[in-house]
Amino acid sequence: KDIITNVNYDYNYGDYYTVYLSSNVKVYFSIDYSGIAVWDRTLYYKLSYKDLPSNTLDFFSKNFPNALFSEINFTTSAYDSIYQVELVDKKSFKFDGNGDIKEFILRNLEQNDLPDKVKSYINLNYPYPEFVITDITHSYYVSRDGQTYITEYFNIYFSDFSSISIYINADGSVGKK
């Protein structure tokens, strides 16, 4: 039996009530136009890797066999359900409610980790010495609306505090976002 351990009201990011339950669950209620609290989403946090769907576990055993999980959450709403998985090495993943991969993000990459296409694009468009790369984030998105579209984004941050987003589409084209 769940026990309510805390309730917060937040008006900074929209009118939300957050109800904290003793079973590591947060239930969010938004306030509708008539002032009534309406269920928005439920977040199950501090899950174990054993709580992940079998195809998600297969994804990790095939692609990241030595993965060390740091945080696993499951959020469900009227619109969708998402598993969010964070690894100790800062890799971040999102899976849909069925356990199919939707997104993954790799942070703190080195310049050598960039594909040759992206390196060529940077060298052609940013050849100046002041464009020293200080951080790289790699995002990979998958859409499953009848077809699969894969888009990769490389967010590249420079020492002059500027940044660019370079994408690689499924057809191999490279460009600036």
mmCIF file of C-alpha atoms in Angstrom:
data_model
loop_
_atom_site.group_PDB
_atom_site.id
_atom_site.type_symbol
_atom_site.label_atom_id
_atom_site.label_comp_id
_atom_site.label_asym_id
_atom_site.label_seq_id
_atom_site.Cartn_x
_atom_site.Cartn_y
_atom_site.Cartn_z
ATOM 1 C CA LYS A 1 0.000 0.000 0.000
ATOM 2 C CA ASP A 2 1.474 3.347 -1.073
ATOM 3 C CA ILE A 3 1.712 6.210 1.358
ATOM 4 C CA ILE A 4 1.862 9.861 0.284
ATOM 5 C CA THR A 5 5.141 11.176 1.655
ATOM 6 C CA ASN A 6 5.034 14.713 0.265
ATOM 7 C CA VAL A 7 3.055 17.047 -2.008
ATOM 8 C CA ASN A 8 4.515 20.080 -3.774
ATOM 9 C CA TYR A 9 2.890 22.810 -5.798
ATOM 10 C CA ASP A 10 5.028 24.401 -8.522
ATOM 11 C CA TYR A 11 3.885 27.480 -10.386
ATOM 12 C CA ASN A 12 7.303 28.326 -11.907
ATOM 13 C CA TYR A 13 7.048 25.775 -14.734
ATOM 14 C CA GLY A 14 3.275 25.769 -15.089
ATOM 15 C CA ASP A 15 0.756 24.958 -12.416
ATOM 16 C CA TYR A 16 1.697 21.469 -11.227
ATOM 17 C CA TYR A 17 1.125 19.416 -8.144
ATOM 18 C CA THR A 18 3.658 16.683 -7.542
ATOM 19 C CA VAL A 19 2.585 13.866 -5.249
ATOM 20 C CA TYR A 20 5.435 11.729 -3.875
ATOM 21 C CA LEU A 21 4.590 8.156 -2.944
ATOM 22 C CA SER A 22 6.537 5.825 -0.669
ATOM 23 C CA SER A 23 7.214 3.368 -3.524
ATOM 24 C CA ASN A 24 9.566 5.730 -5.459
ATOM 25 C CA VAL A 25 6.742 7.094 -7.599
ATOM 26 C CA LYS A 26 5.909 10.711 -8.421
ATOM 27 C CA VAL A 27 2.461 11.549 -9.769
ATOM 28 C CA TYR A 28 2.082 14.900 -11.531
ATOM 29 C CA PHE A 29 -1.182 16.778 -11.811
ATOM 30 C CA SER A 30 -1.606 19.894 -13.923
ATOM 31 C CA ILE A 31 -4.234 22.516 -13.283
ATOM 32 C CA ASP A 32 -6.678 22.883 -16.174
ATOM 33 C CA TYR A 33 -8.335 26.120 -17.320
ATOM 34 C CA SER A 34 -11.168 25.678 -14.795
ATOM 35 C CA GLY A 35 -8.776 25.201 -11.857
ATOM 36 C CA ILE A 36 -9.205 21.428 -11.530
ATOM 37 C CA ALA A 37 -6.199 19.165 -11.005
ATOM 38 C CA VAL A 38 -5.889 16.658 -13.856
ATOM 39 C CA TRP A 39 -3.471 13.707 -14.005
ATOM 40 C CA ASP A 40 -0.556 14.588 -16.269
ATOM 41 C CA ARG A 41 2.015 11.816 -15.881
ATOM 42 C CA THR A 42 3.477 9.285 -13.490
ATOM 43 C CA LEU A 43 7.207 8.832 -12.952
ATOM 44 C CA TYR A 44 8.552 5.569 -11.551
ATOM 45 C CA TYR A 45 12.112 6.247 -10.461
ATOM 46 C CA LYS A 46 14.937 4.214 -8.952
ATOM 47 C CA LEU A 47 14.024 1.186 -11.052
ATOM 48 C CA SER A 48 16.317 -1.808 -11.440
ATOM 49 C CA TYR A 49 17.636 -2.953 -14.811
ATOM 50 C CA LYS A 50 15.485 -6.059 -14.202
ATOM 51 C CA ASP A 51 12.427 -3.812 -14.640
ATOM 52 C CA LEU A 52 13.360 -3.066 -18.283
ATOM 53 C CA PRO A 53 11.576 -4.883 -21.143
ATOM 54 C CA SER A 54 13.436 -7.882 -22.573
ATOM 55 C CA ASN A 55 14.166 -6.175 -25.921
ATOM 56 C CA THR A 56 15.756 -3.256 -24.046
ATOM 57 C CA LEU A 57 17.939 -5.676 -22.108
ATOM 58 C CA ASP A 58 18.840 -7.345 -25.424
ATOM 59 C CA PHE A 59 19.827 -3.921 -26.818
ATOM 60 C CA PHE A 60 22.266 -3.420 -23.955
ATOM 61 C CA SER A 61 23.688 -6.949 -24.045
ATOM 62 C CA LYS A 62 24.381 -6.601 -27.801
ATOM 63 C CA ASN A 63 25.586 -2.987 -27.939
ATOM 64 C CA PHE A 64 26.864 -2.194 -24.441
ATOM 65 C CA PRO A 65 27.590 -5.558 -22.777
ATOM 66 C CA ASN A 66 29.558 -4.006 -19.908
ATOM 67 C CA ALA A 67 27.022 -1.269 -19.170
ATOM 68 C CA LEU A 68 26.833 -0.043 -15.600
ATOM 69 C CA PHE A 69 23.428 1.496 -14.919
ATOM 70 C CA SER A 70 23.283 4.598 -12.751
ATOM 71 C CA GLU A 71 19.604 5.554 -13.084
ATOM 72 C CA ILE A 72 16.500 4.007 -14.647
ATOM 73 C CA ASN A 73 13.131 5.766 -14.761
ATOM 74 C CA PHE A 74 9.809 5.031 -16.416
ATOM 75 C CA THR A 75 7.336 7.806 -17.220
ATOM 76 C CA THR A 76 3.836 7.221 -18.459
ATOM 77 C CA SER A 77 1.336 9.838 -19.605
ATOM 78 C CA ALA A 78 -1.781 10.054 -21.731
ATOM 79 C CA TYR A 79 0.484 10.549 -24.775
ATOM 80 C CA ASP A 80 3.299 8.059 -24.392
ATOM 81 C CA SER A 81 5.435 5.951 -22.096
ATOM 82 C CA ILE A 82 9.209 6.340 -21.930
ATOM 83 C CA TYR A 83 12.021 4.468 -20.217
ATOM 84 C CA GLN A 84 15.009 6.716 -19.482
ATOM 85 C CA VAL A 85 18.285 4.962 -18.790
ATOM 86 C CA GLU A 86 21.503 6.629 -17.668
ATOM 87 C CA LEU A 87 24.787 4.768 -17.522
ATOM 88 C CA VAL A 88 27.684 5.521 -15.203
ATOM 89 C CA ASP A 89 29.770 6.693 -18.191
ATOM 90 C CA LYS A 90 27.174 9.409 -19.004
ATOM 91 C CA LYS A 91 25.494 7.627 -21.915
ATOM 92 C CA SER A 92 21.792 8.422 -21.925
ATOM 93 C CA PHE A 93 19.014 6.413 -23.621
ATOM 94 C CA LYS A 94 15.275 6.697 -24.184
ATOM 95 C CA PHE A 95 13.092 3.735 -25.078
ATOM 96 C CA ASP A 96 9.380 3.751 -25.823
ATOM 97 C CA GLY A 97 6.919 1.886 -23.602
ATOM 98 C CA ASN A 98 7.495 -1.283 -25.632
ATOM 99 C CA GLY A 99 11.227 -1.077 -25.017
ATOM 100 C CA ASP A 100 12.271 0.049 -28.528
ATOM 101 C CA ILE A 101 15.152 2.536 -28.750
ATOM 102 C CA LYS A 102 14.093 6.123 -29.508
ATOM 103 C CA GLU A 103 17.169 8.175 -28.641
ATOM 104 C CA PHE A 104 20.619 7.938 -27.234
ATOM 105 C CA ILE A 105 23.055 10.646 -26.269
ATOM 106 C CA LEU A 106 26.799 10.342 -25.786
ATOM 107 C CA ARG A 107 28.430 13.181 -23.883
ATOM 108 C CA ASN A 108 32.010 14.412 -23.537
ATOM 109 C CA LEU A 109 33.300 12.870 -26.750
ATOM 110 C CA GLU A 110 36.743 13.597 -28.128
ATOM 111 C CA GLN A 111 37.393 15.126 -31.548
ATOM 112 C CA ASN A 112 38.758 11.758 -32.719
ATOM 113 C CA ASP A 113 35.322 10.221 -32.007
ATOM 114 C CA LEU A 114 33.724 12.298 -34.773
ATOM 115 C CA PRO A 115 32.929 10.558 -38.070
ATOM 116 C CA ASP A 116 35.145 11.604 -40.981
ATOM 117 C CA LYS A 117 32.192 13.365 -42.655
ATOM 118 C CA VAL A 118 31.726 15.640 -39.654
ATOM 119 C CA LYS A 119 35.469 16.319 -39.313
ATOM 120 C CA SER A 120 35.583 17.306 -42.991
ATOM 121 C CA TYR A 121 32.590 19.605 -42.551
ATOM 122 C CA ILE A 122 34.237 21.338 -39.574
ATOM 123 C CA ASN A 123 37.603 21.678 -41.319
ATOM 124 C CA LEU A 124 35.936 23.154 -44.404
ATOM 125 C CA ASN A 125 33.644 25.575 -42.552
ATOM 126 C CA TYR A 126 35.609 26.313 -39.362
ATOM 127 C CA PRO A 127 39.319 26.185 -40.320
ATOM 128 C CA TYR A 128 40.470 28.941 -37.987
ATOM 129 C CA PRO A 129 42.659 28.236 -34.939
ATOM 130 C CA GLU A 130 40.216 29.992 -32.597
ATOM 131 C CA PHE A 131 37.721 27.201 -33.236
ATOM 132 C CA VAL A 132 39.136 24.790 -30.679
ATOM 133 C CA ILE A 133 36.579 22.131 -29.781
ATOM 134 C CA THR A 134 35.963 21.920 -26.041
ATOM 135 C CA ASP A 135 33.005 19.510 -25.867
ATOM 136 C CA ILE A 136 31.027 17.216 -28.156
ATOM 137 C CA THR A 137 27.627 15.638 -27.585
ATOM 138 C CA HIS A 138 26.294 13.005 -29.974
ATOM 139 C CA SER A 139 22.520 12.481 -30.211
ATOM 140 C CA TYR A 140 20.841 9.726 -32.194
ATOM 141 C CA TYR A 141 17.083 9.847 -32.787
ATOM 142 C CA VAL A 142 14.772 7.178 -34.166
ATOM 143 C CA SER A 143 11.141 7.747 -35.185
ATOM 144 C CA ARG A 144 8.735 4.857 -35.605
ATOM 145 C CA ASP A 145 5.699 6.296 -37.358
ATOM 146 C CA GLY A 146 5.439 3.524 -39.898
ATOM 147 C CA GLN A 147 9.006 4.028 -41.073
ATOM 148 C CA THR A 148 12.314 4.429 -39.352
ATOM 149 C CA TYR A 149 14.132 7.738 -39.716
ATOM 150 C CA ILE A 150 17.531 8.011 -38.146
ATOM 151 C CA THR A 151 19.133 11.366 -37.555
ATOM 152 C CA GLU A 152 22.390 11.931 -35.759
ATOM 153 C CA TYR A 153 23.280 15.298 -34.263
ATOM 154 C CA PHE A 154 26.698 16.359 -33.087
ATOM 155 C CA ASN A 155 26.536 19.416 -30.840
ATOM 156 C CA ILE A 156 30.026 20.861 -30.930
ATOM 157 C CA TYR A 157 31.161 23.529 -28.492
ATOM 158 C CA PHE A 158 34.167 25.758 -29.162
ATOM 159 C CA SER A 159 36.591 27.549 -26.847
ATOM 160 C CA ASP A 160 35.121 30.924 -27.855
ATOM 161 C CA PHE A 161 31.804 29.721 -26.309
ATOM 162 C CA SER A 162 30.125 29.358 -29.687
ATOM 163 C CA SER A 163 28.549 26.096 -30.748
ATOM 164 C CA ILE A 164 27.117 24.388 -33.808
ATOM 165 C CA SER A 165 24.842 21.430 -34.407
ATOM 166 C CA ILE A 166 25.824 19.248 -37.306
ATOM 167 C CA TYR A 167 23.503 16.513 -38.484
ATOM 168 C CA ILE A 168 23.923 13.365 -40.499
ATOM 169 C CA ASN A 169 20.682 12.111 -42.045
ATOM 170 C CA ALA A 170 19.943 8.484 -42.850
ATOM 171 C CA ASP A 171 20.848 9.248 -46.479
ATOM 172 C CA GLY A 172 24.350 10.291 -45.368
ATOM 173 C CA SER A 173 23.938 14.012 -46.024
ATOM 174 C CA VAL A 174 25.712 16.343 -43.608
ATOM 175 C CA GLY A 175 24.663 19.867 -42.733
ATOM 176 C CA LYS A 176 24.359 22.500 -40.052
ATOM 177 C CA LYS A 177 21.186 22.667 -38.034
#
